[in-house]
PDB file of C-alpha atoms and ligand atoms in Angstrom:
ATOM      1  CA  UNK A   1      41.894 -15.657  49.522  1.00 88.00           C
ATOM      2  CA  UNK A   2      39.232 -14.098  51.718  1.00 96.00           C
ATOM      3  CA  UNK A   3      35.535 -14.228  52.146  1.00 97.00           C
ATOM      4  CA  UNK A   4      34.239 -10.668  52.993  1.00 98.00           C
ATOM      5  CA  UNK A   5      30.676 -11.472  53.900  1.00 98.00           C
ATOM      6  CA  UNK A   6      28.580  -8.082  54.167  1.00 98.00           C
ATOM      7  CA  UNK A   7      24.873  -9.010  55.466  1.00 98.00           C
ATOM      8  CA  UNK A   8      23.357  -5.516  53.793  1.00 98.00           C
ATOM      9  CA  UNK A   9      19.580  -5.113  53.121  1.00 98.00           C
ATOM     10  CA  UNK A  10      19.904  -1.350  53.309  1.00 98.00           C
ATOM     11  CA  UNK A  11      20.222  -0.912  49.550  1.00 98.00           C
ATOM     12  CA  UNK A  12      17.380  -2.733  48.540  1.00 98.00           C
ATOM     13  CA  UNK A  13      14.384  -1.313  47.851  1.00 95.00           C
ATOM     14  CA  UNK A  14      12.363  -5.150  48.570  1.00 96.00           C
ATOM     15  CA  UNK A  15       9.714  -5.896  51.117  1.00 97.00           C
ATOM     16  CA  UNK A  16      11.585  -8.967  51.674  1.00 97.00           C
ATOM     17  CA  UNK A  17      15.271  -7.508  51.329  1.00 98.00           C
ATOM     18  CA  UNK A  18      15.924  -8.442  55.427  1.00 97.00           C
ATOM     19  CA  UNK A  19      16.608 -12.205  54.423  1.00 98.00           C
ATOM     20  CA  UNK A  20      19.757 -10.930  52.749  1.00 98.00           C
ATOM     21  CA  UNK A  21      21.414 -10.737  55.912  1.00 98.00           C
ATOM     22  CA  UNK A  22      20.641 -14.218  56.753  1.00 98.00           C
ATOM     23  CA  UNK A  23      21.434 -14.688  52.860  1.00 98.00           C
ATOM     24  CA  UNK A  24      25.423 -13.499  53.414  1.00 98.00           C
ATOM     25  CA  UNK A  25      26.082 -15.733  56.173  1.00 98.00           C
ATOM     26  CA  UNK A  26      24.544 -18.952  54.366  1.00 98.00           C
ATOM     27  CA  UNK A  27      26.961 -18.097  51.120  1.00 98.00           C
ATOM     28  CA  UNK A  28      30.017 -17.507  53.186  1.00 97.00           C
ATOM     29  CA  UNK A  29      29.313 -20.576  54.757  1.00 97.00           C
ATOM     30  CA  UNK A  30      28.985 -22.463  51.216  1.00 97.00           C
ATOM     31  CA  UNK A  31      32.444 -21.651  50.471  1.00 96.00           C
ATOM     32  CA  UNK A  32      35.261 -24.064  50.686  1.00 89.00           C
ATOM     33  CA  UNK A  33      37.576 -22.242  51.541  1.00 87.00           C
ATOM     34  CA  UNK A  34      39.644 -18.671  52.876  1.00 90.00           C
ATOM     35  CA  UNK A  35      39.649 -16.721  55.396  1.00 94.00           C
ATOM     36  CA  UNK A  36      36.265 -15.364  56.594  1.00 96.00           C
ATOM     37  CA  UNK A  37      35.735 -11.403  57.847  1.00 97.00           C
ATOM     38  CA  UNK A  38      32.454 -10.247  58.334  1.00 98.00           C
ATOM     39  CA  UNK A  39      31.145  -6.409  58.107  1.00 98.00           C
ATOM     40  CA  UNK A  40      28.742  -5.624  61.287  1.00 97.00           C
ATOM     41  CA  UNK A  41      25.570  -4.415  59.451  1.00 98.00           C
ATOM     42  CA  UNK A  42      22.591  -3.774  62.358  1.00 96.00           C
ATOM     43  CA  UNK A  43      19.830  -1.817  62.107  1.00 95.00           C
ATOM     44  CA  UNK A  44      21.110   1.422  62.845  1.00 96.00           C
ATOM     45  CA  UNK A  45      23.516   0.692  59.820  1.00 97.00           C
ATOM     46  CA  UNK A  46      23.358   3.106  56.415  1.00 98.00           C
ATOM     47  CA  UNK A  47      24.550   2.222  52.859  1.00 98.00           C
ATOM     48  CA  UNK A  48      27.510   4.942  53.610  1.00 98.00           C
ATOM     49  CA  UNK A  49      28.229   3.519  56.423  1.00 98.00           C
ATOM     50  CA  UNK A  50      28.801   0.046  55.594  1.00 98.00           C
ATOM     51  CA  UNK A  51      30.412   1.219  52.834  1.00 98.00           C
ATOM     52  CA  UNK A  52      33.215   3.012  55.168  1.00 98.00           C
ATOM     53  CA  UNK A  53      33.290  -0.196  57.215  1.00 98.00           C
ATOM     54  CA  UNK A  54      34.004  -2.251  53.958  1.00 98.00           C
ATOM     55  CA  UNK A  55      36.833  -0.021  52.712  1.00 98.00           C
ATOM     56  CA  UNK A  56      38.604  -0.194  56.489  1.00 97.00           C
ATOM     57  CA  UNK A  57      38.333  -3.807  56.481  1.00 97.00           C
ATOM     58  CA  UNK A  58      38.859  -5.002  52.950  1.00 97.00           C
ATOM     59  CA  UNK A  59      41.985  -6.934  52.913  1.00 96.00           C
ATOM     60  CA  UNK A  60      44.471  -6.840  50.592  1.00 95.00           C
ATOM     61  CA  UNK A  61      44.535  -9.091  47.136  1.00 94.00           C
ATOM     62  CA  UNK A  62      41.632 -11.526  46.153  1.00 95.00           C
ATOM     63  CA  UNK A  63      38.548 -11.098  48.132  1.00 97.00           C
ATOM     64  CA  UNK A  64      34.879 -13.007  47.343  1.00 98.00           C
ATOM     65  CA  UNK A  65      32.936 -10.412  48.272  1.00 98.00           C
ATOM     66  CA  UNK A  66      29.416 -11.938  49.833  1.00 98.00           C
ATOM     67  CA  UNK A  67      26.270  -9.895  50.118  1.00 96.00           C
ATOM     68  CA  UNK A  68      23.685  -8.681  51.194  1.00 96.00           C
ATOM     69  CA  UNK A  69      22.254  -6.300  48.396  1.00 98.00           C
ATOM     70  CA  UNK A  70      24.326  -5.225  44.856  1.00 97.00           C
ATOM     71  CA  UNK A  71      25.620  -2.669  46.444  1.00 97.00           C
ATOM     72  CA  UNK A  72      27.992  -4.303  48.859  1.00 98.00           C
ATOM     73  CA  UNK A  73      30.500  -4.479  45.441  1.00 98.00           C
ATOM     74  CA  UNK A  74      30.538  -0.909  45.550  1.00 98.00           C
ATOM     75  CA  UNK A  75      33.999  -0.608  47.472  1.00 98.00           C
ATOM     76  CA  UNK A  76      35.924  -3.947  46.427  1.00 98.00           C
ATOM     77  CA  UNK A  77      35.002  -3.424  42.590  1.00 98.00           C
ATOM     78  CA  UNK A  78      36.270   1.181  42.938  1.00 98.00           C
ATOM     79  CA  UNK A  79      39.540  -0.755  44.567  1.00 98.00           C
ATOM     80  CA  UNK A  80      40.081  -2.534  41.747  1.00 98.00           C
ATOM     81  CA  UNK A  81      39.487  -0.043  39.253  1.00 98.00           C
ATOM     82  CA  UNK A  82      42.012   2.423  41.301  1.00 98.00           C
ATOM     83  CA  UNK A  83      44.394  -0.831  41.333  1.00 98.00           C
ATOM     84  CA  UNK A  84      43.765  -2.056  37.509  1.00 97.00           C
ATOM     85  CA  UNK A  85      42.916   0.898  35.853  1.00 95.00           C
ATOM     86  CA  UNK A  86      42.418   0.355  31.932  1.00 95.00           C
ATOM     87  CA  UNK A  87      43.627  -3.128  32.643  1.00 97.00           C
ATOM     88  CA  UNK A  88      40.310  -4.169  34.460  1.00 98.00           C
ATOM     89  CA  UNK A  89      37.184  -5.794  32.897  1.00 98.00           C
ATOM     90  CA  UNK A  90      33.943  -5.429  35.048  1.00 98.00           C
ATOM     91  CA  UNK A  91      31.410  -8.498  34.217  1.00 98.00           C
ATOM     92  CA  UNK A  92      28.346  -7.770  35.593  1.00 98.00           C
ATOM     93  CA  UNK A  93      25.644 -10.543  35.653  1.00 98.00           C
ATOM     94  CA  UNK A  94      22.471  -9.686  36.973  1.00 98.00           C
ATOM     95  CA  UNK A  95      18.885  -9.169  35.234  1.00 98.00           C
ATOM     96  CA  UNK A  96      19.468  -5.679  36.297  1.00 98.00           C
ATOM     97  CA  UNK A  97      21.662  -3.017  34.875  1.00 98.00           C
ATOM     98  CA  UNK A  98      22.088  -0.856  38.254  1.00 98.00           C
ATOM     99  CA  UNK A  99      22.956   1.913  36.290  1.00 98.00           C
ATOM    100  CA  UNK A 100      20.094   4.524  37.470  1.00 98.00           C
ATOM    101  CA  UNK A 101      20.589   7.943  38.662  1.00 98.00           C
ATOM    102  CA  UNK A 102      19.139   9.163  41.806  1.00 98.00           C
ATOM    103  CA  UNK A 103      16.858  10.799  39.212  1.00 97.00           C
ATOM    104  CA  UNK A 104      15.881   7.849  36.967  1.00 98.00           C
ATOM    105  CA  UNK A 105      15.400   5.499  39.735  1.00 98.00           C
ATOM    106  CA  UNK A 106      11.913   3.775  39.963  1.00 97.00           C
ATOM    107  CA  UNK A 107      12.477   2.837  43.572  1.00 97.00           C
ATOM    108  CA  UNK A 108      14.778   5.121  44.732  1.00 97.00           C
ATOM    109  CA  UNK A 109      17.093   2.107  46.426  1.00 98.00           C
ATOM    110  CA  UNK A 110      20.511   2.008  45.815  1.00 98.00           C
ATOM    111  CA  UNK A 111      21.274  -0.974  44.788  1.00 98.00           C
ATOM    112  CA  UNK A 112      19.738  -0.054  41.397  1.00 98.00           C
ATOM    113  CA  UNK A 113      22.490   2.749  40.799  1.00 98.00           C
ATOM    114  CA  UNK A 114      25.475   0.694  41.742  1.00 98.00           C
ATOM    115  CA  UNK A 115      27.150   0.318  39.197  1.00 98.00           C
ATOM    116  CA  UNK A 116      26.348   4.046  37.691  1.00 98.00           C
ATOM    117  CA  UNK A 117      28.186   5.299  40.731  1.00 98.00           C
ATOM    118  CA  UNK A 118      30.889   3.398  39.776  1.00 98.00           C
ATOM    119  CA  UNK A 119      31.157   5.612  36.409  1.00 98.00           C
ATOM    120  CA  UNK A 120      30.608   8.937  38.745  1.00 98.00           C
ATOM    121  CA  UNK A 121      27.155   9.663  38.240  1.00 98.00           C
ATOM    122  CA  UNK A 122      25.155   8.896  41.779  1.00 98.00           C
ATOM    123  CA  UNK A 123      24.680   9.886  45.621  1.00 98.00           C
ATOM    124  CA  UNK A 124      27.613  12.501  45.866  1.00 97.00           C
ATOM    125  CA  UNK A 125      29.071  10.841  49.480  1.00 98.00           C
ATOM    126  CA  UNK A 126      29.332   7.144  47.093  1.00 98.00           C
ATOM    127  CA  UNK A 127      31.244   7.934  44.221  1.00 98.00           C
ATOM    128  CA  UNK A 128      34.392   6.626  43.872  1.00 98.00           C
ATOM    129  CA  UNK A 129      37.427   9.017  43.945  1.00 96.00           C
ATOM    130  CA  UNK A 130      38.936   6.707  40.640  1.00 97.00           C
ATOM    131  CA  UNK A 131      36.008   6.487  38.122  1.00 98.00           C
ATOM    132  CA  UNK A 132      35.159   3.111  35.954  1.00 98.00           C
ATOM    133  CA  UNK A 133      35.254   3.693  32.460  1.00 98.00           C
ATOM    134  CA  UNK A 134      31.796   2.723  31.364  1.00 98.00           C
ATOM    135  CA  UNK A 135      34.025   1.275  27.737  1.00 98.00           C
ATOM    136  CA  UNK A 136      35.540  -1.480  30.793  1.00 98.00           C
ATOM    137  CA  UNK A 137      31.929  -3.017  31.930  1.00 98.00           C
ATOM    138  CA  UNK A 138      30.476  -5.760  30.408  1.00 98.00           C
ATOM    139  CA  UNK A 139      26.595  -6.513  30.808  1.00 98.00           C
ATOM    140  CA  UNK A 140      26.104 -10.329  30.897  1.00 98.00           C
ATOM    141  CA  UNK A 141      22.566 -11.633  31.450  1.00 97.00           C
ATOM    142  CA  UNK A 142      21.039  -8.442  31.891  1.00 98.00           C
ATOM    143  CA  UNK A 143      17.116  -8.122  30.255  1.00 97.00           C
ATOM    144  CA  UNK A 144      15.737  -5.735  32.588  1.00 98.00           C
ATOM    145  CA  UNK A 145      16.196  -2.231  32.162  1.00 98.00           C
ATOM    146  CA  UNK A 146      14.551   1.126  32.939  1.00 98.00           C
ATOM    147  CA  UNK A 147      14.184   3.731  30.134  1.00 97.00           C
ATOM    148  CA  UNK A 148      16.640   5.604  31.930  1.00 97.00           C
ATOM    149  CA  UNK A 149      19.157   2.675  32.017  1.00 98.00           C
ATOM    150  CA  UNK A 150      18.366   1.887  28.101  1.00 98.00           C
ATOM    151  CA  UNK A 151      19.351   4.924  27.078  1.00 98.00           C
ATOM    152  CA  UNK A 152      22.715   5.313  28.868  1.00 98.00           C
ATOM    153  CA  UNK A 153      23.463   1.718  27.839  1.00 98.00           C
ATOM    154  CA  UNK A 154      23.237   2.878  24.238  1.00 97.00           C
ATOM    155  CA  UNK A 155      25.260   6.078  24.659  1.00 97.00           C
ATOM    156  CA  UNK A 156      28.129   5.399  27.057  1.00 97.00           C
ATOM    157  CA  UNK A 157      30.225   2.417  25.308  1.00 96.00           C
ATOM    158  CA  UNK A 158      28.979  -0.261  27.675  1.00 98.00           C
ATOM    159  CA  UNK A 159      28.977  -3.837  25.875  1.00 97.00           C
ATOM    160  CA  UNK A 160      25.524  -5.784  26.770  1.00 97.00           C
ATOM    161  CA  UNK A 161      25.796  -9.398  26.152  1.00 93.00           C
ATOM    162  CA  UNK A 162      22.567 -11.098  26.200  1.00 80.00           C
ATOM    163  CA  UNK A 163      23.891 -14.688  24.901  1.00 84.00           C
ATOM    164  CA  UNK A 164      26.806 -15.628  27.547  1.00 90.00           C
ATOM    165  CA  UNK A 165      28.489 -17.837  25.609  1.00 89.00           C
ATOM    166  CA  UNK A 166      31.841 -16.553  24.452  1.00 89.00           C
ATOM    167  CA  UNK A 167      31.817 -13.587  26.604  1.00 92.00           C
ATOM    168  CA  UNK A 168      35.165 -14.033  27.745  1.00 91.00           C
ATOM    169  CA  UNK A 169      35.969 -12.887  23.827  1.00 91.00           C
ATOM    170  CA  UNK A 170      35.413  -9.469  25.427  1.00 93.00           C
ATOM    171  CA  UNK A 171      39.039  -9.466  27.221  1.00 96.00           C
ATOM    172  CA  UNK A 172      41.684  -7.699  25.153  1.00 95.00           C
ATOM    173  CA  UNK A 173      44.925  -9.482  26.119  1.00 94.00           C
ATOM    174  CA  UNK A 174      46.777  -8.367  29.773  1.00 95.00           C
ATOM    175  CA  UNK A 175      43.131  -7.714  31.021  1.00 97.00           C
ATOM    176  CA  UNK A 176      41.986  -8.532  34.412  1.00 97.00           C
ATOM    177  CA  UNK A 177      38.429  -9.508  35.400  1.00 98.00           C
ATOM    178  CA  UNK A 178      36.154  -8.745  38.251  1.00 98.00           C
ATOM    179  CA  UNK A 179      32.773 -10.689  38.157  1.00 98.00           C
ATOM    180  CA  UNK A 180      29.928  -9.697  39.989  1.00 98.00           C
ATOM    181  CA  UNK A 181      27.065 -12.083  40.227  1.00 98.00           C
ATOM    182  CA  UNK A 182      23.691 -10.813  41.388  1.00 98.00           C
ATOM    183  CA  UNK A 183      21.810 -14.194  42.055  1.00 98.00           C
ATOM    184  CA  UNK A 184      18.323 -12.552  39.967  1.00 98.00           C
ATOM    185  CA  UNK A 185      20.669 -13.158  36.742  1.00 98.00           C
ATOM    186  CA  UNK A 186      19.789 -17.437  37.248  1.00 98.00           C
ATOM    187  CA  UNK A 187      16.432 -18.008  35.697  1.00 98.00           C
ATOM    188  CA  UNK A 188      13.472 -17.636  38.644  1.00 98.00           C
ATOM    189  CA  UNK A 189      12.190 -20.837  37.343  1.00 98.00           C
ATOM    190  CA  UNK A 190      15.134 -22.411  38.444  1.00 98.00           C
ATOM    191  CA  UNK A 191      16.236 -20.209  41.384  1.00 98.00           C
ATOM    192  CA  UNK A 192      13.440 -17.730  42.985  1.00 98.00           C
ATOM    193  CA  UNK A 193      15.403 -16.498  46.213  1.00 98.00           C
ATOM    194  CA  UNK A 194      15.972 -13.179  45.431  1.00 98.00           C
ATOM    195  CA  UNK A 195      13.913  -9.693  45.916  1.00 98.00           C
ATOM    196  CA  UNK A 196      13.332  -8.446  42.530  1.00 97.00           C
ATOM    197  CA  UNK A 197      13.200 -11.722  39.864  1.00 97.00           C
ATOM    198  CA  UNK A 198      13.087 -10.977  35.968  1.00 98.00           C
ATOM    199  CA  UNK A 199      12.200 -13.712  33.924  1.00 98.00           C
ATOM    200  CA  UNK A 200      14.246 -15.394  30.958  1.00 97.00           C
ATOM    201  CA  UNK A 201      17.319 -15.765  32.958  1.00 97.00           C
ATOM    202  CA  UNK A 202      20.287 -17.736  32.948  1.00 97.00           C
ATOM    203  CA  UNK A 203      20.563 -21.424  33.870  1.00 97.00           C
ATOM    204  CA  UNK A 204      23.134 -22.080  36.471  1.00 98.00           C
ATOM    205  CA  UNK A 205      25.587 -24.167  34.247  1.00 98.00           C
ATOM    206  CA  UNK A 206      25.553 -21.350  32.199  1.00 97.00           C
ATOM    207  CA  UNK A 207      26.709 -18.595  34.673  1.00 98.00           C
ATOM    208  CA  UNK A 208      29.341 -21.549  35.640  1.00 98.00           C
ATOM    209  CA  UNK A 209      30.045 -21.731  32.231  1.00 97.00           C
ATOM    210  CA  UNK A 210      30.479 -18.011  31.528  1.00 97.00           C
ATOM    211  CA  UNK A 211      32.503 -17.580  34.620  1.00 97.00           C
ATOM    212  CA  UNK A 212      34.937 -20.428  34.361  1.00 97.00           C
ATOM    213  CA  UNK A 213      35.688 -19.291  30.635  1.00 96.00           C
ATOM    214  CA  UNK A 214      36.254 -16.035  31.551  1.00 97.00           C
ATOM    215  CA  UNK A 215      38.747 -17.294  34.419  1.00 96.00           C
ATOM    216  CA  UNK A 216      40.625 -19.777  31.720  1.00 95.00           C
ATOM    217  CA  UNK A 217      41.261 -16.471  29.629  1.00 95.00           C
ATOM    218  CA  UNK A 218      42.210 -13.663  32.179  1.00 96.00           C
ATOM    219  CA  UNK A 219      43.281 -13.438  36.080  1.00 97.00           C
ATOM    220  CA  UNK A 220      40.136 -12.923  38.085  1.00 97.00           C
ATOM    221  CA  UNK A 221      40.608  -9.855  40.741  1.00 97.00           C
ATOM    222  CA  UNK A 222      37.785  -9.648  42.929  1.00 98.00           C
ATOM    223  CA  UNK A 223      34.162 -11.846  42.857  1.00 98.00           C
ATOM    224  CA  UNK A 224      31.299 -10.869  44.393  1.00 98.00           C
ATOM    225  CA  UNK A 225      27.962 -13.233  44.883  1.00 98.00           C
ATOM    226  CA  UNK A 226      25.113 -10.991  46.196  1.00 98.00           C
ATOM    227  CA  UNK A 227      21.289 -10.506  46.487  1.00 98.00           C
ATOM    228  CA  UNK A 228      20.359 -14.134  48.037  1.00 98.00           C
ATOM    229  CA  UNK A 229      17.181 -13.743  50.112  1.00 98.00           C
ATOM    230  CA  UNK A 230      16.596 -17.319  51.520  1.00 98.00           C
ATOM    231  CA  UNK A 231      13.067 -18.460  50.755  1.00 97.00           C
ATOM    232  CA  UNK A 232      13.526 -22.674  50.021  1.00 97.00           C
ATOM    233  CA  UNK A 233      15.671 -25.655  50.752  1.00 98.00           C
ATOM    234  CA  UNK A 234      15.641 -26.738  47.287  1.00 98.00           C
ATOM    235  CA  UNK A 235      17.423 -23.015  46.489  1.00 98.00           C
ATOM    236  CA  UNK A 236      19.823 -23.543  49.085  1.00 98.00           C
ATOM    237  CA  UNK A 237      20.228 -27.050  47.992  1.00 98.00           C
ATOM    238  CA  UNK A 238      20.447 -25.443  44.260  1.00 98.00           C
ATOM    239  CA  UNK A 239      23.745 -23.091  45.413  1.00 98.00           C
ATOM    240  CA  UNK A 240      26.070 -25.390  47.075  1.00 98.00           C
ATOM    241  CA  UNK A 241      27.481 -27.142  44.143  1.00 98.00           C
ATOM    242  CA  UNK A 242      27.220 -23.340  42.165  1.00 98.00           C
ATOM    243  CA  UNK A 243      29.253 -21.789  44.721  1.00 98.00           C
ATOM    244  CA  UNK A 244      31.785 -24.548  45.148  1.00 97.00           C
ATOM    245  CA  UNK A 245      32.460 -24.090  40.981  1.00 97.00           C
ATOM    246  CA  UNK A 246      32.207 -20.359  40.754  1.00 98.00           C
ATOM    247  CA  UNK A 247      34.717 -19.783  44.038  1.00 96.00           C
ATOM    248  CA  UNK A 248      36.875 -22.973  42.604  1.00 96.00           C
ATOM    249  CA  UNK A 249      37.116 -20.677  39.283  1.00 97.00           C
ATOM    250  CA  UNK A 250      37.984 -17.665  40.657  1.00 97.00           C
ATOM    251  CA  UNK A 251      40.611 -19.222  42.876  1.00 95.00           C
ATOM    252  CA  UNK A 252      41.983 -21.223  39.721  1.00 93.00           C
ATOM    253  CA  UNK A 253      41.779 -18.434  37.437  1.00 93.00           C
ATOM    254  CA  UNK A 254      44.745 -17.865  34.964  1.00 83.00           C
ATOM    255  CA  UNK A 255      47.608 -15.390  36.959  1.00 82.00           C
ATOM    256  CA  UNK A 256      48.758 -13.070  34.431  1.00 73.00           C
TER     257      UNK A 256
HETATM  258  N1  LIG B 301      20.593  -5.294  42.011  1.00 50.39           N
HETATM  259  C1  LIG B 301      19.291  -5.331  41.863  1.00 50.39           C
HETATM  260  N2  LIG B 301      18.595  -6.366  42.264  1.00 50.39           N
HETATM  261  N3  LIG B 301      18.736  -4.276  41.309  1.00 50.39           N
HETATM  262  C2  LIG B 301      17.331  -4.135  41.077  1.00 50.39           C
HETATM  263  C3  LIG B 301      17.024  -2.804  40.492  1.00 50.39           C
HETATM  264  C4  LIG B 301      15.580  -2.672  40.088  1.00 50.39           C
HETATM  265  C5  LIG B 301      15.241  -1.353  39.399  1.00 50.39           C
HETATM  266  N4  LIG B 301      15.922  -1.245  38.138  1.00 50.39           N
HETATM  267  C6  LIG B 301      15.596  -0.178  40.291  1.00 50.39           C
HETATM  268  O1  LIG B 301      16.516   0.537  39.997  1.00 50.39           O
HETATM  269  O2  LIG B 301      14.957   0.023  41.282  1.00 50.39           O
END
């Protein structure tokens, strides 16, 4: 397994998004174990261009993807959809859809359109050359969306899971999983360190929960863990044990 730690703030739109960088490197350091790469990112750095350095240095089979903003997943989730194809099961948990347009979004920043670009709709240099079916993505945690997002969530087949328990019921059989895990989907009240919080969140037994059930039912591909702005020791304190369990899952998860 490798760690692919990618210290990006330039896709979020926050006044505090420069702690993500500082954010990657104290998540790759919370995991147990693999091999650790990390993307330069400076300031002269764009989202394309990280991008390009992500796809020349993403190694083959399972990587943890560590950011940095959303949209570090970009690359390592279009590989596995190019890889997977029907097969593959996106779970995104986040309190954010990231399925804005360059027209719908609010704050114009990109991690907010993500995962649209995924499905082929976004900046024209960042979509993917093998499209995700929008019918492959689950939504798990996610109680914040823009009109925009509402109404594409209604019309394009995606499944939106509000209660997390059971989720894994979502995996036909011979599926694959990637989880993504924007931090904002934990409950501020019990973790604040992240740049745009949405209350009525997840607690973090449950994301463990949600994740390790989904790894006991199909072989996790690729796992990111993004969007951790450091702001308190009792946060930090908060991930350690999180990270251990979610990185133990995905490196236990069923092989099919
Ligand atoms: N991955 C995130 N934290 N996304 C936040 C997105 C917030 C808002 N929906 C926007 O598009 O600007």
């Amino acid at each position: 397994m490798h760690v692919l730690e990618v210290p990006q703030w330039q896709g979020s739109g926050a006044p505090t998004a420069r702690r993500l960088a500082e954010g990657a490197a104290l998540l790759a350091g919370m995991v147990p174990y693999g091999t650790r790469l990390r993307v330069p990112v400076d300031e002269e750095s764009s989202v394309d261009g990280i991008a390009a350095s992500v796809r020349s240095m993403l190694p083959p089979g399972p990587v943890l993807t560590v950011g940095g903003d959303c949209s570090v997943d970009l690359v390592p989730v279009a590989r596995a959809v190019s890889q997977y194809g029907a097969r593959l099961k996106v779970f995104w948990f986040d309190a954010h859809g990231d399925l804005n347009t360059p027209e719908s979004s609010p704050s114009g920043a990109f991690h907010g359109m993500v995962l649209r670009t995924l499905t082929g709709t976004g900046p024209a240099s960042l979509v993917p050359d093998t499209l995700l079916d929008p019918e492959r993505i689950v939504l798990a945690g996610v109680r914040d969306l823009d009109p925009g997002e509402q109404a594409y969530v209604a019309s394009s087949g995606i499944t939106h899971l509000r209660d997390t328990s059971g989720l894994e019921s979502a995996l036909a059989p011979g599926d694959v999983a990637y989880i993504h895990i924007d931090l904002d989907v934990l409950d501020p009240g019990v973790f604040s360190s992240v740049g745009t919080p949405a209350p009525g969140g997840l607690q973090p037994g449950e994301l463990l929960d949600a994740v390790a059930a989904i790894a006991s039912v199909a072989e996790v591909v690729g796992m990111a863990i993004t969007e951790y702005e450091p702001s308190s020791a009792a946060d930090q304190e908060l991930l350690v044990p999180l990270v251990r369990g979610l990185t133990s899952a995905f490196a236990a998860s069923k092989k099919s």
